[in-house]
Amino acid sequence: MGRAKAITSIILIQFILLHVTKSQQGFEESSAARTLKQESHDTHEVHCSRERSRAAWQIIDDYLMPFVEEEGYQISTDCRLHPDNDLFRDQERHKIHLDVNEWRCGYCKKSFRAERFLDQHFDNRHYNLLNVNQSKCLADLCGALHCDFVINSNLLKAKCNPAAAARNRHLCESLANSCFPISQGPSARRLHELFLRQFCDAHTCSGKAKPFPRGGKKQTNLLYMATSILLMMLLPLFYLLYYLYQRDMKQETQVLRRVSQVGRKAKPS
């Protein structure tokens, strides 16, 4: 009877611990959502896609800015690719990514489990920091910058619309002309040509040209990382082979000395 009571008590304790654990997990997963619910009454509507604006800026940063920096060229604020013309740029700069499931607001230091919760927090609590009067929507340039290809590369295989390709090419060429006027010198002319090749040539239904043929920051970083990892793997192997070679040489030298000494002792006096 006593044993049965002990077993029953153990089962009851395990059940309680399991329930408490699940409650804590549920609390952690819904903490960000509850915070956003409390802020929902402050929601503002912005007619500009944050996700596509982020994709557009990522493309600019990866596939254009490395070449601009290499030329030492200063993009004018009149150019729509300038950071000041991105509606969300200041908010994006105030994102602090601490860990895989931890994001922090750089304005008020609140923490969130996912970037999308932080985005909603910005929309609800820090809408007043958006420069809605002067800044333009960077997502409007997605057609010229191939955002859909970056977000979903399978779209490149979809049926091409000649009219849409022509519109995107016209927008792309207008960006090249306004951001890198060929009258501003050799650097501007080189960047103008690069922009046409990097972004505009792919706006065709022929299927021959692909976006970003000149590469960019990501490709450089991947190559650097691959080379570094390879060197790190081969370096210990090189030192091991060198050590074994030196050890064998030392042993052979000692053997030769012994043979030489034995030969000298064996000679008649």
Tab-separated table of C-alpha atoms in Angstrom:
chain	number	residue	atom	x	y	z
A	1	MET	CA	0.000	0.000	0.000
A	2	GLY	CA	2.842	2.386	0.919
A	3	ARG	CA	4.657	1.592	-2.330
A	4	ALA	CA	1.521	2.356	-4.356
A	5	LYS	CA	1.175	5.746	-2.638
A	6	ALA	CA	4.814	6.569	-3.384
A	7	ILE	CA	4.396	5.671	-7.066
A	8	THR	CA	1.216	7.764	-7.250
A	9	SER	CA	3.009	10.730	-5.651
A	10	ILE	CA	5.910	10.473	-8.116
A	11	ILE	CA	3.521	10.374	-11.101
A	12	LEU	CA	1.636	13.389	-9.735
A	13	ILE	CA	4.856	15.377	-9.266
A	14	GLN	CA	6.004	14.558	-12.824
A	15	PHE	CA	2.643	15.663	-14.201
A	16	ILE	CA	2.871	18.981	-12.341
A	17	LEU	CA	6.446	19.604	-13.549
A	18	LEU	CA	5.439	18.840	-17.140
A	19	HIS	CA	2.516	21.241	-16.913
A	20	VAL	CA	4.707	24.014	-15.474
A	21	THR	CA	7.317	23.512	-18.240
A	22	LYS	CA	4.690	23.747	-20.994
A	23	SER	CA	3.229	26.860	-19.376
A	24	GLN	CA	6.662	28.537	-19.327
A	25	GLN	CA	7.266	27.672	-23.005
A	26	GLY	CA	3.884	29.031	-23.940
A	27	PHE	CA	4.593	32.197	-21.994
A	28	GLU	CA	7.934	32.722	-23.760
A	29	GLU	CA	6.475	32.107	-27.226
A	30	SER	CA	3.557	34.478	-26.701
A	31	SER	CA	5.405	37.245	-24.820
A	32	ALA	CA	6.242	39.155	-27.992
A	33	ALA	CA	2.732	38.639	-29.355
A	34	ARG	CA	1.178	39.987	-26.114
A	35	THR	CA	3.435	43.032	-26.276
A	36	LEU	CA	2.289	43.694	-29.817
A	37	LYS	CA	-1.368	43.286	-28.795
A	38	GLN	CA	-0.896	45.952	-26.142
A	39	GLU	CA	0.533	48.253	-28.809
A	40	SER	CA	-2.074	47.462	-31.475
A	41	HIS	CA	-4.144	50.557	-30.718
A	42	ASP	CA	-1.226	52.684	-31.959
A	43	THR	CA	-0.950	50.931	-35.334
A	44	HIS	CA	-0.262	53.186	-38.328
A	45	GLU	CA	-0.605	52.250	-41.950
A	46	VAL	CA	2.371	52.855	-44.244
A	47	HIS	CA	1.863	52.321	-47.959
A	48	CYS	CA	5.325	50.899	-48.488
A	49	SER	CA	6.432	47.296	-48.109
A	50	ARG	CA	9.089	46.982	-45.426
A	51	GLU	CA	10.061	43.489	-46.622
A	52	ARG	CA	10.576	44.547	-50.243
A	53	SER	CA	12.362	47.729	-49.186
A	54	ARG	CA	14.707	45.568	-47.115
A	55	ALA	CA	15.307	43.282	-50.094
A	56	ALA	CA	16.005	46.278	-52.340
A	57	TRP	CA	18.528	47.732	-49.896
A	58	GLN	CA	20.213	44.345	-49.481
A	59	ILE	CA	20.652	44.151	-53.251
A	60	ILE	CA	22.098	47.668	-53.373
A	61	ASP	CA	24.449	46.895	-50.485
A	62	ASP	CA	25.610	43.556	-51.922
A	63	TYR	CA	25.733	44.138	-55.673
A	64	LEU	CA	26.327	47.870	-56.114
A	65	MET	CA	27.975	49.487	-53.097
A	66	PRO	CA	31.207	47.415	-53.235
A	67	PHE	CA	31.899	48.900	-56.688
A	68	VAL	CA	30.852	52.402	-55.604
A	69	GLU	CA	33.219	52.236	-52.628
A	70	GLU	CA	36.000	50.898	-54.832
A	71	GLU	CA	35.647	53.932	-57.090
A	72	GLY	CA	35.455	56.303	-54.108
A	73	TYR	CA	32.252	57.739	-55.599
A	74	GLN	CA	29.730	59.719	-53.537
A	75	ILE	CA	26.124	59.028	-54.528
A	76	SER	CA	24.040	62.189	-54.592
A	77	THR	CA	21.003	62.491	-52.326
A	78	ASP	CA	19.020	63.170	-55.501
A	79	CYS	CA	19.661	59.547	-56.461
A	80	ARG	CA	16.813	57.297	-55.327
A	81	LEU	CA	19.373	54.657	-54.304
A	82	HIS	CA	20.836	56.918	-51.608
A	83	PRO	CA	20.231	55.627	-48.049
A	84	ASP	CA	18.473	58.860	-47.065
A	85	ASN	CA	15.757	58.049	-49.597
A	86	ASP	CA	14.846	54.780	-47.864
A	87	LEU	CA	11.770	55.242	-45.689
A	88	PHE	CA	12.848	52.502	-43.243
A	89	ARG	CA	16.618	53.027	-43.252
A	90	ASP	CA	16.876	54.637	-39.820
A	91	GLN	CA	14.704	51.950	-38.220
A	92	GLU	CA	16.691	49.180	-39.912
A	93	ARG	CA	19.880	50.684	-38.475
A	94	HIS	CA	18.314	50.489	-35.002
A	95	LYS	CA	17.824	46.725	-35.160
A	96	ILE	CA	20.126	44.805	-32.838
A	97	HIS	CA	20.393	41.097	-33.632
A	98	LEU	CA	21.741	39.523	-30.456
A	99	ASP	CA	21.018	35.848	-31.114
A	100	VAL	CA	19.030	33.533	-33.380
A	101	ASN	CA	15.810	34.179	-31.459
A	102	GLU	CA	16.625	37.545	-29.908
A	103	TRP	CA	16.183	40.939	-31.547
A	104	ARG	CA	16.337	44.260	-29.709
A	105	CYS	CA	14.939	47.675	-30.519
A	106	GLY	CA	17.737	50.241	-30.605
A	107	TYR	CA	15.328	53.018	-29.604
A	108	CYS	CA	13.696	51.654	-26.438
A	109	LYS	CA	15.761	48.452	-25.831
A	110	LYS	CA	12.740	46.113	-25.898
A	111	SER	CA	13.557	42.523	-26.912
A	112	PHE	CA	11.678	40.276	-29.332
A	113	ARG	CA	11.943	36.633	-30.376
A	114	ALA	CA	11.712	37.284	-34.129
A	115	GLU	CA	12.462	40.103	-36.563
A	116	ARG	CA	8.837	40.276	-37.703
A	117	PHE	CA	7.760	41.149	-34.150
A	118	LEU	CA	10.365	43.911	-34.067
A	119	ASP	CA	9.070	45.196	-37.424
A	120	GLN	CA	5.552	45.374	-35.993
A	121	HIS	CA	6.904	47.114	-32.908
A	122	PHE	CA	8.513	49.757	-35.124
A	123	ASP	CA	5.223	50.243	-36.979
A	124	ASN	CA	3.292	50.589	-33.731
A	125	ARG	CA	5.614	52.448	-31.370
A	126	HIS	CA	8.135	54.289	-33.517
A	127	TYR	CA	6.048	55.345	-36.498
A	128	ASN	CA	6.833	58.992	-35.673
A	129	LEU	CA	10.506	58.351	-36.531
A	130	LEU	CA	9.687	57.577	-40.174
A	131	ASN	CA	10.429	60.453	-42.519
A	132	VAL	CA	7.186	60.002	-44.439
A	133	ASN	CA	7.259	63.527	-45.862
A	134	GLN	CA	10.641	63.477	-47.640
A	135	SER	CA	11.742	59.852	-47.947
A	136	LYS	CA	10.595	57.664	-50.790
A	137	CYS	CA	9.643	54.015	-50.836
A	138	LEU	CA	12.643	51.927	-51.870
A	139	ALA	CA	10.295	49.027	-52.645
A	140	ASP	CA	9.113	51.011	-55.683
A	141	LEU	CA	12.498	50.243	-57.276
A	142	CYS	CA	12.172	46.484	-56.816
A	143	GLY	CA	11.237	45.963	-60.442
A	144	ALA	CA	14.523	47.500	-61.603
A	145	LEU	CA	16.634	45.822	-58.893
A	146	HIS	CA	15.303	42.247	-59.288
A	147	CYS	CA	13.899	41.930	-55.751
A	148	ASP	CA	11.612	39.073	-56.769
A	149	PHE	CA	14.585	37.107	-58.060
A	150	VAL	CA	16.389	37.524	-54.739
A	151	ILE	CA	13.314	36.746	-52.614
A	152	ASN	CA	12.330	33.764	-54.778
A	153	SER	CA	14.758	32.681	-57.498
A	154	ASN	CA	12.113	30.333	-58.966
A	155	LEU	CA	10.336	33.381	-60.380
A	156	LEU	CA	13.088	33.669	-62.978
A	157	LYS	CA	11.700	30.507	-64.579
A	158	ALA	CA	8.168	31.936	-64.767
A	159	LYS	CA	6.713	33.168	-68.048
A	160	CYS	CA	8.186	36.533	-68.963
A	161	ASN	CA	5.956	39.556	-69.567
A	162	PRO	CA	7.538	41.711	-72.322
A	163	ALA	CA	5.666	44.850	-71.234
A	164	ALA	CA	6.781	44.467	-67.600
A	165	ALA	CA	10.360	43.765	-68.699
A	166	ALA	CA	10.338	46.944	-70.809
A	167	ARG	CA	9.001	49.040	-67.911
A	168	ASN	CA	11.601	47.648	-65.507
A	169	ARG	CA	14.384	48.242	-68.018
A	170	HIS	CA	13.283	51.853	-68.511
A	171	LEU	CA	13.231	52.409	-64.729
A	172	CYS	CA	16.622	50.737	-64.428
A	173	GLU	CA	18.189	52.926	-67.101
A	174	SER	CA	16.705	56.064	-65.548
A	175	LEU	CA	18.382	55.099	-62.248
A	176	ALA	CA	21.704	54.672	-64.033
A	177	ASN	CA	21.349	58.101	-65.672
A	178	SER	CA	20.329	59.953	-62.500
A	179	CYS	CA	22.681	58.239	-60.040
A	180	PHE	CA	25.764	58.006	-62.251
A	181	PRO	CA	25.660	60.821	-64.836
A	182	ILE	CA	28.372	60.171	-67.398
A	183	SER	CA	29.174	63.900	-67.432
A	184	GLN	CA	30.574	63.684	-63.871
A	185	GLY	CA	33.837	62.032	-64.793
A	186	PRO	CA	35.503	58.640	-65.322
A	187	SER	CA	34.235	57.059	-62.087
A	188	ALA	CA	30.644	57.989	-62.864
A	189	ARG	CA	31.018	56.645	-66.419
A	190	ARG	CA	32.399	53.323	-65.184
A	191	LEU	CA	29.654	52.970	-62.593
A	192	HIS	CA	27.019	53.923	-65.161
A	193	GLU	CA	28.241	51.149	-67.441
A	194	LEU	CA	28.450	48.689	-64.561
A	195	PHE	CA	24.900	49.483	-63.421
A	196	LEU	CA	23.563	48.796	-66.917
A	197	ARG	CA	25.375	45.448	-67.081
A	198	GLN	CA	24.671	44.486	-63.452
A	199	PHE	CA	20.952	45.315	-63.350
A	200	CYS	CA	19.463	46.490	-66.638
A	201	ASP	CA	20.632	43.902	-69.178
A	202	ALA	CA	18.630	41.155	-67.448
A	203	HIS	CA	15.336	42.952	-68.116
A	204	THR	CA	14.589	41.014	-71.268
A	205	CYS	CA	12.557	37.968	-72.202
A	206	SER	CA	15.386	36.393	-74.196
A	207	GLY	CA	16.619	34.546	-71.119
A	208	LYS	CA	20.266	35.094	-72.052
A	209	ALA	CA	21.212	37.700	-69.432
A	210	LYS	CA	21.071	36.983	-65.700
A	211	PRO	CA	20.953	39.511	-62.839
A	212	PHE	CA	24.210	40.559	-61.140
A	213	PRO	CA	26.728	39.050	-63.605
A	214	ARG	CA	29.574	41.087	-62.035
A	215	GLY	CA	29.004	39.453	-58.650
A	216	GLY	CA	29.104	41.345	-55.389
A	217	LYS	CA	29.807	41.321	-51.679
A	218	LYS	CA	28.260	37.909	-50.963
A	219	GLN	CA	30.321	36.102	-53.555
A	220	THR	CA	33.512	37.730	-52.295
A	221	ASN	CA	32.740	36.818	-48.701
A	222	LEU	CA	31.894	33.214	-49.556
A	223	LEU	CA	35.110	32.804	-51.512
A	224	TYR	CA	37.108	34.324	-48.672
A	225	MET	CA	35.432	32.064	-46.119
A	226	ALA	CA	35.956	28.949	-48.237
A	227	THR	CA	39.632	29.803	-48.754
A	228	SER	CA	40.134	30.502	-45.051
A	229	ILE	CA	38.492	27.221	-44.013
A	230	LEU	CA	40.584	25.287	-46.528
A	231	LEU	CA	43.793	26.871	-45.243
A	232	MET	CA	42.833	26.159	-41.652
A	233	MET	CA	42.267	22.499	-42.544
A	234	LEU	CA	45.502	22.121	-44.524
A	235	LEU	CA	47.802	24.014	-42.162
A	236	PRO	CA	47.804	21.366	-39.370
A	237	LEU	CA	48.357	18.669	-41.995
A	238	PHE	CA	51.352	20.576	-43.357
A	239	TYR	CA	52.908	20.913	-39.892
A	240	LEU	CA	52.292	17.219	-39.199
A	241	LEU	CA	54.024	16.176	-42.420
A	242	TYR	CA	56.883	18.575	-41.712
A	243	TYR	CA	57.285	17.157	-38.198
A	244	LEU	CA	57.304	13.562	-39.466
A	245	TYR	CA	59.826	14.464	-42.166
A	246	GLN	CA	62.154	16.139	-39.647
A	247	ARG	CA	61.846	13.190	-37.268
A	248	ASP	CA	62.695	10.681	-40.004
A	249	MET	CA	65.676	12.760	-41.096
A	250	LYS	CA	66.934	12.925	-37.540
A	251	GLN	CA	66.600	9.167	-37.109
A	252	GLU	CA	68.422	8.491	-40.398
A	253	THR	CA	71.243	10.817	-39.331
A	254	GLN	CA	71.599	8.996	-36.027
A	255	VAL	CA	71.686	5.623	-37.805
A	256	LEU	CA	74.394	6.825	-40.198
A	257	ARG	CA	76.482	8.095	-37.288
A	258	ARG	CA	76.202	4.779	-35.515
A	259	VAL	CA	77.192	2.877	-38.660
A	260	SER	CA	80.149	5.198	-39.138
A	261	GLN	CA	81.274	4.729	-35.540
A	262	VAL	CA	80.989	0.953	-35.804
A	263	GLY	CA	83.036	0.990	-39.026
A	264	ARG	CA	85.792	3.003	-37.358
A	265	LYS	CA	85.987	0.620	-34.399
A	266	ALA	CA	86.151	-2.396	-36.710
A	267	LYS	CA	89.306	-1.128	-38.514
A	268	PRO	CA	92.598	-2.907	-37.494
A	269	SER	CA	95.024	-0.806	-35.485
